[in-house]
CSV table of C-alpha atoms in Angstrom, one decimal:
chain,number,residue,atom,x,y,z
Z,1,UNK,CA,15.9,-12.6,26.0
Z,2,UNK,CA,16.6,-15.4,23.7
Z,3,UNK,CA,16.7,-14.0,20.0
Z,4,UNK,CA,15.2,-17.1,17.3
Z,5,UNK,CA,16.4,-15.8,13.7
Z,6,UNK,CA,13.4,-16.1,11.4
Z,7,UNK,CA,15.5,-15.6,8.2
Z,8,UNK,CA,15.2,-13.9,5.1
Z,9,UNK,CA,12.4,-11.1,4.9
Z,10,UNK,CA,9.7,-12.5,2.4
Z,11,UNK,CA,9.3,-10.8,-0.9
Z,12,UNK,CA,6.6,-8.7,0.4
Z,13,UNK,CA,9.0,-6.9,3.4
Z,14,UNK,CA,11.9,-6.9,1.1
Z,15,UNK,CA,10.1,-5.2,-1.5
Z,16,UNK,CA,9.4,-2.5,1.2
Z,17,UNK,CA,12.6,-2.3,2.9
Z,18,UNK,CA,14.4,-1.7,-0.6
Z,19,UNK,CA,11.8,1.3,-1.7
Z,20,UNK,CA,13.4,2.8,1.9
Z,21,UNK,CA,16.4,1.5,2.5
Z,22,UNK,CA,17.8,4.7,1.6
Z,23,UNK,CA,15.7,7.3,2.5
Z,24,UNK,CA,17.8,10.2,4.9
Z,25,UNK,CA,16.4,9.8,8.8
Z,26,UNK,CA,14.4,12.9,8.2
Z,27,UNK,CA,11.9,11.0,6.3
Z,28,UNK,CA,11.9,7.3,8.2
Z,29,UNK,CA,8.5,8.3,9.4
Z,30,UNK,CA,6.8,8.7,5.3
Z,31,UNK,CA,6.8,4.7,5.2
Z,32,UNK,CA,4.4,5.1,8.9
Z,33,UNK,CA,0.5,4.3,8.0
Z,34,UNK,CA,-2.6,4.6,10.4
Z,35,UNK,CA,-5.8,2.9,11.2
Z,36,UNK,CA,-8.3,3.7,14.3
Z,37,UNK,CA,-10.8,2.1,16.1
Z,38,UNK,CA,-13.6,2.9,18.5
Z,39,UNK,CA,-13.6,1.6,21.8
Z,40,UNK,CA,-17.5,0.8,22.7
Z,41,UNK,CA,-19.0,1.7,25.8
Z,42,UNK,CA,-18.8,-0.6,29.1
Z,43,UNK,CA,-14.7,-0.8,28.2
Z,44,UNK,CA,-12.2,0.2,30.4
Z,45,UNK,CA,-8.7,1.1,30.2
Z,46,UNK,CA,-7.6,-2.0,31.5
Z,47,UNK,CA,-9.6,-4.2,28.7
Z,48,UNK,CA,-8.2,-2.1,26.2
Z,49,UNK,CA,-4.5,-2.4,27.3
Z,50,UNK,CA,-4.9,-5.8,27.7
Z,51,UNK,CA,-6.1,-6.5,23.9
Z,52,UNK,CA,-3.5,-4.5,22.8
Z,53,UNK,CA,-0.7,-6.4,25.2
Z,54,UNK,CA,-2.2,-9.6,23.4
Z,55,UNK,CA,-2.6,-8.6,19.8
Z,56,UNK,CA,1.1,-7.8,19.6
Z,57,UNK,CA,2.1,-11.5,21.2
Z,58,UNK,CA,-0.8,-13.3,18.6
Z,59,UNK,CA,0.7,-12.3,15.4
Z,60,UNK,CA,4.3,-12.5,14.5
Z,61,UNK,CA,5.0,-9.5,12.7
Z,62,UNK,CA,4.4,-7.4,16.0
Z,63,UNK,CA,6.8,-8.7,18.0
Z,64,UNK,CA,9.8,-8.7,15.1
Z,65,UNK,CA,13.0,-6.5,14.8
Z,66,UNK,CA,15.1,-6.6,11.7
Z,67,UNK,CA,18.8,-7.0,11.0
Z,68,UNK,CA,19.3,-4.9,8.1
Z,69,UNK,CA,23.4,-5.2,8.6
Z,70,UNK,CA,23.9,-7.7,5.1
Z,71,UNK,CA,22.6,-5.4,2.6
Z,72,UNK,CA,22.2,-7.7,0.1
Z,73,UNK,CA,20.5,-10.2,2.6
Z,74,UNK,CA,18.3,-8.4,5.3
Z,75,UNK,CA,16.8,-10.8,7.8
Z,76,UNK,CA,14.0,-10.6,10.3
Z,77,UNK,CA,14.4,-11.5,13.7
Z,78,UNK,CA,11.2,-13.1,16.0
Z,79,UNK,CA,10.8,-11.9,19.8
Z,80,UNK,CA,9.2,-12.9,22.4
Z,81,UNK,CA,6.8,-10.4,23.2
Z,82,UNK,CA,7.1,-9.3,26.0
Z,83,UNK,CA,4.6,-6.6,25.9
Z,84,UNK,CA,7.1,-3.3,25.9
Z,85,UNK,CA,5.3,-1.4,22.7
Z,86,UNK,CA,4.3,2.0,22.9
Z,87,UNK,CA,0.7,2.4,24.6
Z,88,UNK,CA,0.2,5.2,25.7
Z,89,UNK,CA,-2.9,7.5,26.5
Z,90,UNK,CA,-3.7,10.7,25.2
Z,91,UNK,CA,-4.9,13.4,28.4
Z,92,UNK,CA,-9.2,13.8,28.5
Z,93,UNK,CA,-10.5,16.1,25.9
Z,94,UNK,CA,-8.0,14.9,23.1
Z,95,UNK,CA,-10.7,12.7,21.9
Z,96,UNK,CA,-12.3,16.0,21.0
Z,97,UNK,CA,-9.8,16.5,18.4
Z,98,UNK,CA,-10.7,13.8,16.5
Z,99,UNK,CA,-8.1,10.6,15.6
Z,100,UNK,CA,-6.2,11.9,12.9
Z,101,UNK,CA,-5.2,14.9,15.1
Z,102,UNK,CA,-3.9,12.1,17.5
Z,103,UNK,CA,-2.3,9.8,14.5
Z,104,UNK,CA,-0.6,13.1,13.0
Z,105,UNK,CA,1.8,12.9,16.5
Z,106,UNK,CA,2.7,9.1,15.9
Z,107,UNK,CA,2.7,9.2,12.2
Z,108,UNK,CA,5.9,12.1,12.5
Z,109,UNK,CA,7.6,9.6,15.3
Z,110,UNK,CA,9.8,7.3,12.9
Z,111,UNK,CA,10.6,3.8,13.5
Z,112,UNK,CA,13.8,1.9,14.5
Z,113,UNK,CA,13.2,-1.4,12.5
Z,114,UNK,CA,16.4,-3.0,14.4
Z,115,UNK,CA,16.0,-1.5,17.8
Z,116,UNK,CA,11.6,-1.9,18.4
Z,117,UNK,CA,9.1,-3.3,17.3
Z,118,UNK,CA,7.1,-1.6,14.3
Z,119,UNK,CA,4.0,-0.3,15.8
Z,120,UNK,CA,2.5,1.8,18.2
Z,121,UNK,CA,-0.8,2.5,19.7
Z,122,UNK,CA,-2.8,5.1,21.7
Z,123,UNK,CA,-5.7,5.1,23.8
Z,124,UNK,CA,-7.8,8.1,23.1
Z,125,UNK,CA,-9.2,8.9,26.4
Z,126,UNK,CA,-12.5,11.2,27.0
Z,127,UNK,CA,-13.6,12.3,30.7
Z,128,UNK,CA,-12.1,9.0,32.0
Z,129,UNK,CA,-13.5,6.7,29.8
Z,130,UNK,CA,-11.6,5.1,26.6
Z,131,UNK,CA,-13.0,6.5,23.2
Z,132,UNK,CA,-10.8,5.5,20.7
Z,133,UNK,CA,-7.5,3.4,19.7
Z,134,UNK,CA,-5.4,5.1,16.8
Z,135,UNK,CA,-2.5,2.4,15.6
Z,136,UNK,CA,0.3,3.6,13.7
Z,137,UNK,CA,2.7,0.6,12.1
Z,138,UNK,CA,5.6,0.8,9.7
Z,139,UNK,CA,4.5,-0.1,6.7
Z,140,UNK,CA,7.0,-3.0,7.0
Z,141,UNK,CA,5.2,-4.2,9.5
Z,142,UNK,CA,2.3,-4.3,8.1
Z,143,UNK,CA,-0.1,-3.3,4.6
Z,144,UNK,CA,-3.6,-2.0,4.2
Z,145,UNK,CA,-5.0,-5.2,4.3
Z,146,UNK,CA,-4.2,-5.9,8.0
Z,147,UNK,CA,-5.9,-3.0,9.3
Z,148,UNK,CA,-9.1,-5.1,8.7
Z,149,UNK,CA,-7.5,-8.5,9.9
Z,150,UNK,CA,-6.2,-6.6,13.6
Z,151,UNK,CA,-9.4,-4.2,14.3
Z,152,UNK,CA,-10.9,-7.7,14.0
Z,153,UNK,CA,-9.1,-9.3,15.9
Z,154,UNK,CA,-8.9,-6.7,18.4
Z,155,UNK,CA,-12.4,-6.7,18.8
Z,156,UNK,CA,-12.7,-10.1,19.6
Z,157,UNK,CA,-9.8,-9.7,22.5
Z,158,UNK,CA,-11.9,-7.2,23.8
Z,159,UNK,CA,-14.8,-9.2,24.2
Z,160,UNK,CA,-12.9,-12.7,25.1
Z,161,UNK,CA,-10.5,-11.1,26.8
Z,162,UNK,CA,-9.2,-15.1,28.2
Z,163,UNK,CA,-7.9,-16.1,24.7
Z,164,UNK,CA,-4.3,-17.3,24.4
Z,165,UNK,CA,-2.2,-15.3,23.9
Z,166,UNK,CA,0.2,-17.2,21.3
Z,167,UNK,CA,1.9,-15.8,18.1
Z,168,UNK,CA,-1.1,-16.8,15.4
Z,169,UNK,CA,0.7,-19.1,12.0
Z,170,UNK,CA,1.3,-18.5,9.7
Z,171,UNK,CA,3.4,-15.9,9.8
Z,172,UNK,CA,5.8,-13.7,8.0
Z,173,UNK,CA,8.7,-16.4,8.6
Z,174,UNK,CA,6.8,-19.0,7.6
Z,175,UNK,CA,5.5,-17.1,3.8
Z,176,UNK,CA,9.0,-16.2,3.6
Z,177,UNK,CA,10.1,-20.2,3.9
Z,178,UNK,CA,7.5,-20.7,1.6
Z,179,UNK,CA,8.3,-18.2,-0.9
Z,180,UNK,CA,12.0,-19.1,-0.9
Z,181,UNK,CA,11.2,-22.7,-1.2
Z,182,UNK,CA,11.6,-25.4,-3.9
Z,183,UNK,CA,8.1,-25.8,-4.6
Z,184,UNK,CA,7.9,-22.9,-5.7
Z,185,UNK,CA,11.0,-22.5,-8.2
Z,186,UNK,CA,8.4,-23.1,-11.5
Z,187,UNK,CA,6.3,-19.9,-10.7
Z,188,UNK,CA,9.3,-17.6,-9.7
Z,189,UNK,CA,10.8,-18.6,-13.6
Z,190,UNK,CA,7.5,-17.7,-14.9
Z,191,UNK,CA,8.2,-14.2,-12.9
Z,192,UNK,CA,11.1,-13.8,-14.0
Z,193,UNK,CA,10.3,-14.5,-18.0
Z,194,UNK,CA,7.1,-12.1,-17.3
Z,195,UNK,CA,9.5,-8.8,-16.7
Z,196,UNK,CA,11.7,-10.0,-19.2
Z,197,UNK,CA,8.7,-9.6,-21.6
Z,198,UNK,CA,8.0,-6.1,-19.3
Z,199,UNK,CA,12.0,-4.8,-20.3
Z,200,UNK,CA,11.9,-6.1,-23.7
Z,201,UNK,CA,8.3,-5.3,-24.9
Z,202,UNK,CA,9.1,-1.1,-25.4
Z,203,UNK,CA,10.6,1.7,-23.6
Z,204,UNK,CA,8.4,3.0,-21.0
Z,205,UNK,CA,8.1,7.5,-20.8
Z,206,UNK,CA,7.6,8.7,-17.4
Z,207,UNK,CA,5.2,11.7,-18.6
Z,208,UNK,CA,7.8,14.3,-17.6
Z,209,UNK,CA,8.3,17.4,-20.1
Z,210,UNK,CA,11.9,18.8,-20.8
Z,211,UNK,CA,12.0,22.0,-18.8
Z,212,UNK,CA,12.6,23.1,-14.7
Z,213,UNK,CA,12.3,20.0,-11.8
Z,214,UNK,CA,8.7,20.9,-10.8
Z,215,UNK,CA,8.8,19.0,-7.6
Z,216,UNK,CA,6.5,16.7,-5.7
Z,217,UNK,CA,2.5,18.0,-6.5
Z,218,UNK,CA,-0.6,15.9,-5.0
Z,219,UNK,CA,-4.1,16.9,-6.7
Z,220,UNK,CA,-7.4,15.4,-5.6
Z,221,UNK,CA,-11.1,14.6,-6.9
Z,222,UNK,CA,-13.4,13.1,-5.1
Z,223,UNK,CA,-16.7,12.8,-7.3
Z,224,UNK,CA,-19.9,10.5,-7.2
Z,225,UNK,CA,-20.5,11.1,-10.9
Z,226,UNK,CA,-17.0,9.1,-11.4
Z,227,UNK,CA,-18.0,6.8,-8.9
Z,228,UNK,CA,-21.4,5.5,-11.1
Z,229,UNK,CA,-19.7,6.7,-14.6
Z,230,UNK,CA,-16.6,3.8,-13.3
Z,231,UNK,CA,-19.3,1.5,-12.4
Z,232,UNK,CA,-20.8,1.9,-16.2
Z,233,UNK,CA,-18.2,1.8,-17.8
Z,234,UNK,CA,-17.1,-1.5,-15.7
Z,235,UNK,CA,-20.5,-2.8,-16.3
Z,236,UNK,CA,-20.4,-2.3,-20.9
Z,237,UNK,CA,-16.5,-4.0,-20.5
Z,238,UNK,CA,-17.8,-6.4,-18.4
Z,239,UNK,CA,-14.9,-5.9,-15.9
Z,240,UNK,CA,-14.2,-5.0,-12.6
Z,241,UNK,CA,-14.9,-1.6,-10.9
Z,242,UNK,CA,-10.6,-1.3,-10.9
Z,243,UNK,CA,-10.1,-2.0,-14.2
Z,244,UNK,CA,-12.6,1.1,-15.9
Z,245,UNK,CA,-10.7,3.6,-13.0
Z,246,UNK,CA,-7.3,2.0,-14.7
Z,247,UNK,CA,-8.3,2.4,-18.0
Z,248,UNK,CA,-9.5,6.0,-17.7
Z,249,UNK,CA,-6.2,6.8,-15.8
Z,250,UNK,CA,-3.7,5.0,-18.5
Z,251,UNK,CA,-6.2,7.3,-21.4
Z,252,UNK,CA,-6.2,10.6,-19.9
Z,253,UNK,CA,-2.2,10.2,-19.4
Z,254,UNK,CA,-1.7,8.9,-22.9
Z,255,UNK,CA,-3.3,11.9,-23.9
Z,256,UNK,CA,-2.0,14.8,-21.7
Z,257,UNK,CA,1.6,13.8,-22.4
Z,258,UNK,CA,1.2,12.2,-26.1
Z,259,UNK,CA,1.8,8.6,-25.1
Z,260,UNK,CA,1.1,5.5,-27.3
Z,261,UNK,CA,2.9,2.9,-24.8
Z,262,UNK,CA,2.7,2.8,-21.2
Z,263,UNK,CA,4.1,0.3,-18.5
Z,264,UNK,CA,1.0,0.7,-16.1
Z,265,UNK,CA,2.7,0.0,-12.8
Z,266,UNK,CA,0.1,-1.5,-10.4
Z,267,UNK,CA,-0.2,-2.7,-6.8
Z,268,UNK,CA,-0.7,-6.2,-6.1
Z,269,UNK,CA,-2.1,-7.6,-2.8
Z,270,UNK,CA,-0.8,-11.5,-3.1
Z,271,UNK,CA,-3.1,-12.2,-0.9
Z,272,UNK,CA,-5.1,-15.0,-3.7
Z,273,UNK,CA,-4.1,-17.9,-1.7
Z,274,UNK,CA,-6.6,-19.0,1.5
Z,275,UNK,CA,-3.6,-19.7,4.0
Z,276,UNK,CA,-2.0,-16.6,3.8
Z,277,UNK,CA,-4.7,-14.3,3.0
Z,278,UNK,CA,-5.5,-12.9,6.7
Z,279,UNK,CA,-1.5,-13.5,8.0
Z,280,UNK,CA,-0.5,-10.0,9.4
Z,281,UNK,CA,3.1,-8.6,7.2
Z,282,UNK,CA,3.3,-6.3,4.3
Z,283,UNK,CA,2.8,-8.9,0.9
Z,284,UNK,CA,1.8,-5.5,-1.1
Z,285,UNK,CA,4.3,-5.3,-4.2
Z,286,UNK,CA,4.4,-3.0,-7.4
Z,287,UNK,CA,3.9,-5.5,-10.7
Z,288,UNK,CA,3.5,-4.0,-14.4
Z,289,UNK,CA,1.6,-4.6,-17.6
Z,290,UNK,CA,2.8,-3.1,-21.0
Z,291,UNK,CA,-0.2,-0.7,-22.7
Z,292,UNK,CA,-0.4,-0.6,-26.2
Z,293,UNK,CA,-3.2,2.9,-25.8
Z,294,UNK,CA,-4.4,4.3,-28.6
Z,295,UNK,CA,-5.4,8.1,-28.0
Z,296,UNK,CA,-8.9,7.6,-29.6
Z,297,UNK,CA,-9.5,4.4,-28.1
Z,298,UNK,CA,-13.2,3.8,-26.8
Z,299,UNK,CA,-12.8,3.6,-23.0
Z,300,UNK,CA,-15.1,0.4,-22.5
Z,301,UNK,CA,-12.9,-1.4,-25.3
Z,302,UNK,CA,-9.8,0.3,-23.8
Z,303,UNK,CA,-10.8,-1.1,-20.3
Z,304,UNK,CA,-11.4,-4.5,-21.5
Z,305,UNK,CA,-7.8,-4.4,-23.0
Z,306,UNK,CA,-6.4,-2.8,-19.8
Z,307,UNK,CA,-7.9,-6.1,-17.7
Z,308,UNK,CA,-6.8,-8.8,-19.5
Z,309,UNK,CA,-2.8,-6.9,-19.3
Z,310,UNK,CA,-3.6,-6.5,-15.7
Z,311,UNK,CA,-4.6,-9.8,-14.7
Z,312,UNK,CA,-1.4,-11.5,-16.7
Z,313,UNK,CA,0.8,-8.8,-14.4
Z,314,UNK,CA,-1.3,-10.0,-10.9
Z,315,UNK,CA,-0.4,-13.4,-11.7
Z,316,UNK,CA,3.1,-12.5,-11.6
Z,317,UNK,CA,3.1,-10.5,-8.2
Z,318,UNK,CA,5.1,-12.3,-5.7
Z,319,UNK,CA,8.4,-12.5,-6.7
Z,320,UNK,CA,11.5,-11.4,-5.7
Z,321,UNK,CA,12.9,-7.5,-6.4
Z,322,UNK,CA,16.4,-8.1,-6.2
Z,323,UNK,CA,16.0,-11.2,-8.6
Z,324,UNK,CA,14.1,-8.7,-11.3
Z,325,UNK,CA,16.9,-5.7,-10.3
Z,326,UNK,CA,19.3,-7.9,-11.7
Z,327,UNK,CA,17.4,-8.7,-14.4
Z,328,UNK,CA,16.4,-5.6,-15.7
Z,329,UNK,CA,20.7,-4.7,-15.8
Z,330,UNK,CA,20.7,-7.7,-18.0
Z,331,UNK,CA,17.8,-7.0,-20.5
Z,332,UNK,CA,16.8,-3.6,-20.3
Z,333,UNK,CA,18.2,-2.3,-23.9
Z,334,UNK,CA,18.2,1.4,-23.4
Z,335,UNK,CA,20.6,3.9,-22.6
Z,336,UNK,CA,18.1,5.3,-19.3
Z,337,UNK,CA,17.0,3.5,-16.4
Z,338,UNK,CA,14.3,1.9,-16.5
Z,339,UNK,CA,11.3,3.6,-14.8
Z,340,UNK,CA,7.2,2.7,-15.4
Z,341,UNK,CA,4.8,4.9,-16.9
Z,342,UNK,CA,2.8,5.9,-14.3
Z,343,UNK,CA,1.7,3.2,-11.0
Z,344,UNK,CA,-1.8,2.6,-10.1
Z,345,UNK,CA,-3.8,1.2,-6.5
Z,346,UNK,CA,-7.4,0.6,-6.2
Z,347,UNK,CA,-8.8,0.8,-2.3
Z,348,UNK,CA,-12.3,-0.1,-1.9
Z,349,UNK,CA,-12.9,1.5,1.9
Z,350,UNK,CA,-16.3,1.7,3.8
Z,351,UNK,CA,-16.5,5.3,3.3
Z,352,UNK,CA,-15.6,8.9,2.7
Z,353,UNK,CA,-11.8,9.8,3.4
Z,354,UNK,CA,-12.0,13.0,3.6
Z,355,UNK,CA,-13.6,16.4,4.9
Z,356,UNK,CA,-16.4,16.2,2.2
Z,357,UNK,CA,-17.6,19.4,0.0
Z,358,UNK,CA,-20.4,21.4,2.1
Z,359,UNK,CA,-21.5,23.0,-0.7
Z,360,UNK,CA,-21.9,19.5,-3.0
Z,361,UNK,CA,-19.9,20.4,-5.7
Z,362,UNK,CA,-19.0,17.7,-7.6
Z,363,UNK,CA,-16.0,16.8,-8.1
Z,364,UNK,CA,-14.5,18.4,-5.2
Z,365,UNK,CA,-11.2,19.2,-6.1
Z,366,UNK,CA,-8.4,19.7,-3.7
Z,367,UNK,CA,-4.4,20.2,-3.9
Z,368,UNK,CA,-2.4,19.1,-1.3
Z,369,UNK,CA,1.1,18.3,0.3
Z,370,UNK,CA,1.5,14.9,0.2
Z,371,UNK,CA,2.6,13.5,3.4
Z,372,UNK,CA,4.9,11.3,1.4
Z,373,UNK,CA,6.7,10.8,-1.9
Z,374,UNK,CA,8.0,7.3,-1.4
Z,375,UNK,CA,7.7,5.0,-4.9
Z,376,UNK,CA,6.8,6.6,-8.0
Z,377,UNK,CA,6.5,9.4,-9.3
Z,378,UNK,CA,3.2,9.0,-10.9
Z,379,UNK,CA,1.1,7.4,-9.1
Z,380,UNK,CA,-2.8,7.7,-8.7
Z,381,UNK,CA,-4.5,6.4,-5.8
Z,382,UNK,CA,-8.7,5.6,-6.6
Z,383,UNK,CA,-10.7,4.8,-3.5
Z,384,UNK,CA,-14.3,3.4,-3.6
Z,385,UNK,CA,-15.2,5.5,-1.1
Z,386,UNK,CA,-18.6,2.3,0.2
Z,387,UNK,CA,-20.2,2.5,-3.0
Z,388,UNK,CA,-20.9,5.5,-3.3
Z,389,UNK,CA,-17.8,8.4,-4.3
Z,390,UNK,CA,-14.3,8.1,-5.9
Z,391,UNK,CA,-11.2,9.7,-5.2
Z,392,UNK,CA,-8.7,10.2,-7.8
Z,393,UNK,CA,-5.4,11.2,-5.8
Z,394,UNK,CA,-2.9,11.7,-8.7
Z,395,UNK,CA,0.6,12.2,-6.7
Z,396,UNK,CA,3.8,13.5,-9.5
Z,397,UNK,CA,7.5,14.0,-9.4
Z,398,UNK,CA,8.4,17.0,-11.2
Z,399,UNK,CA,5.4,17.3,-13.5
Z,400,UNK,CA,4.0,20.9,-14.3
Z,401,UNK,CA,1.2,21.5,-12.3
Z,402,UNK,CA,-1.5,21.9,-15.8
Z,403,UNK,CA,-0.4,18.6,-16.6
Z,404,UNK,CA,-1.3,17.2,-12.9
Z,405,UNK,CA,-4.4,18.8,-13.3
Z,406,UNK,CA,-5.0,17.7,-16.7
Z,407,UNK,CA,-4.6,13.9,-16.0
Z,408,UNK,CA,-7.0,14.0,-12.4
Z,409,UNK,CA,-9.1,15.6,-14.5
Z,410,UNK,CA,-9.2,14.0,-17.7
Z,411,UNK,CA,-9.3,10.5,-16.1
Z,412,UNK,CA,-12.6,12.0,-14.4
Z,413,UNK,CA,-13.8,13.2,-17.4
Z,414,UNK,CA,-13.8,10.3,-18.8
Z,415,UNK,CA,-15.4,8.5,-16.4
Z,416,UNK,CA,-18.6,10.9,-15.2
Z,417,UNK,CA,-20.2,10.4,-18.6
Z,418,UNK,CA,-20.5,6.7,-18.7
Z,419,UNK,CA,-23.6,7.8,-16.6
Z,420,UNK,CA,-25.2,8.1,-19.7
């Protein structure tokens, strides 16, 4: 088989790899994510398999493996798609268990990225008829934005099976070439200057009190009232919904931990330019926004300041993480290693992702065992569930349970009064 070396990793790919490269093998699965698609009535298993094989050929990252032989310069290796991807069928009757049960099996199986493509699919059948496709992929292969891109292409391939099975362009190799090109030197320098300001603006205090380690905890609060209140706050402050939630989170955290300065680590999709918007790869990167926080501040005023700081951070969200790590080593003036105070990601989905509270309690509070502990130790993922409810999932490392509850419930309490 001919192997074409596609060169260095893109900035997003390298960011993911630096997050996971040191994981022991028994934790490799934690970088896996999943999605599922309903198969329309009248479509047979053969056509579903054909569409999945065509999907693998049409998207470059779905037929890419990786060369990590040089730790300082990992590479992506593009292989011609040969159809050899794990597409299996679940036994009849498994459809009744729901896609999450099938996904749980596939998520637990790690990918060996140097030898196999970073995705697998399972066709779930019921009575011999395909009902669902469950797709699991490594985060290095595709980020969450790609779920919609892949779903749309899969549906198109089901209805137009004669579409050419050629790779889409551009792909992650073209993205990497563009990011490392001379034409982006000014943007790379601006990103470095932004990070230097982050490192020299003040010492970020991770909200971990002295005492015994508490391990990893995860608490989710789901609320319709918080969603409505967040929108009211956003409208009053003239900011997006995501900024209103971030403002409530950082203010609650500052009050709980006694902080007046935080560095919020923000997830940037980096899909702001049309030519890269729908490329299937991992473009997510963490950027950073230093924030002075007055614990007694009005939430709408704090939201406006938070939004300005976030915009500045997102402007520089596409960068080489190794360059920034080297810059941190030279610029961080404190004896303790740099760590942002908190991390934040905002997602907008079509509808609720959790089981819901049959009693109709609002808010619904659920303590969970985290599937993955990769990433920051104080990480809030806020999900707008179809414009009706807001899910606030806070995952922490070595923060006592009562303080975890205080942060997430305090965030909810700040948002819910926005209704009035």
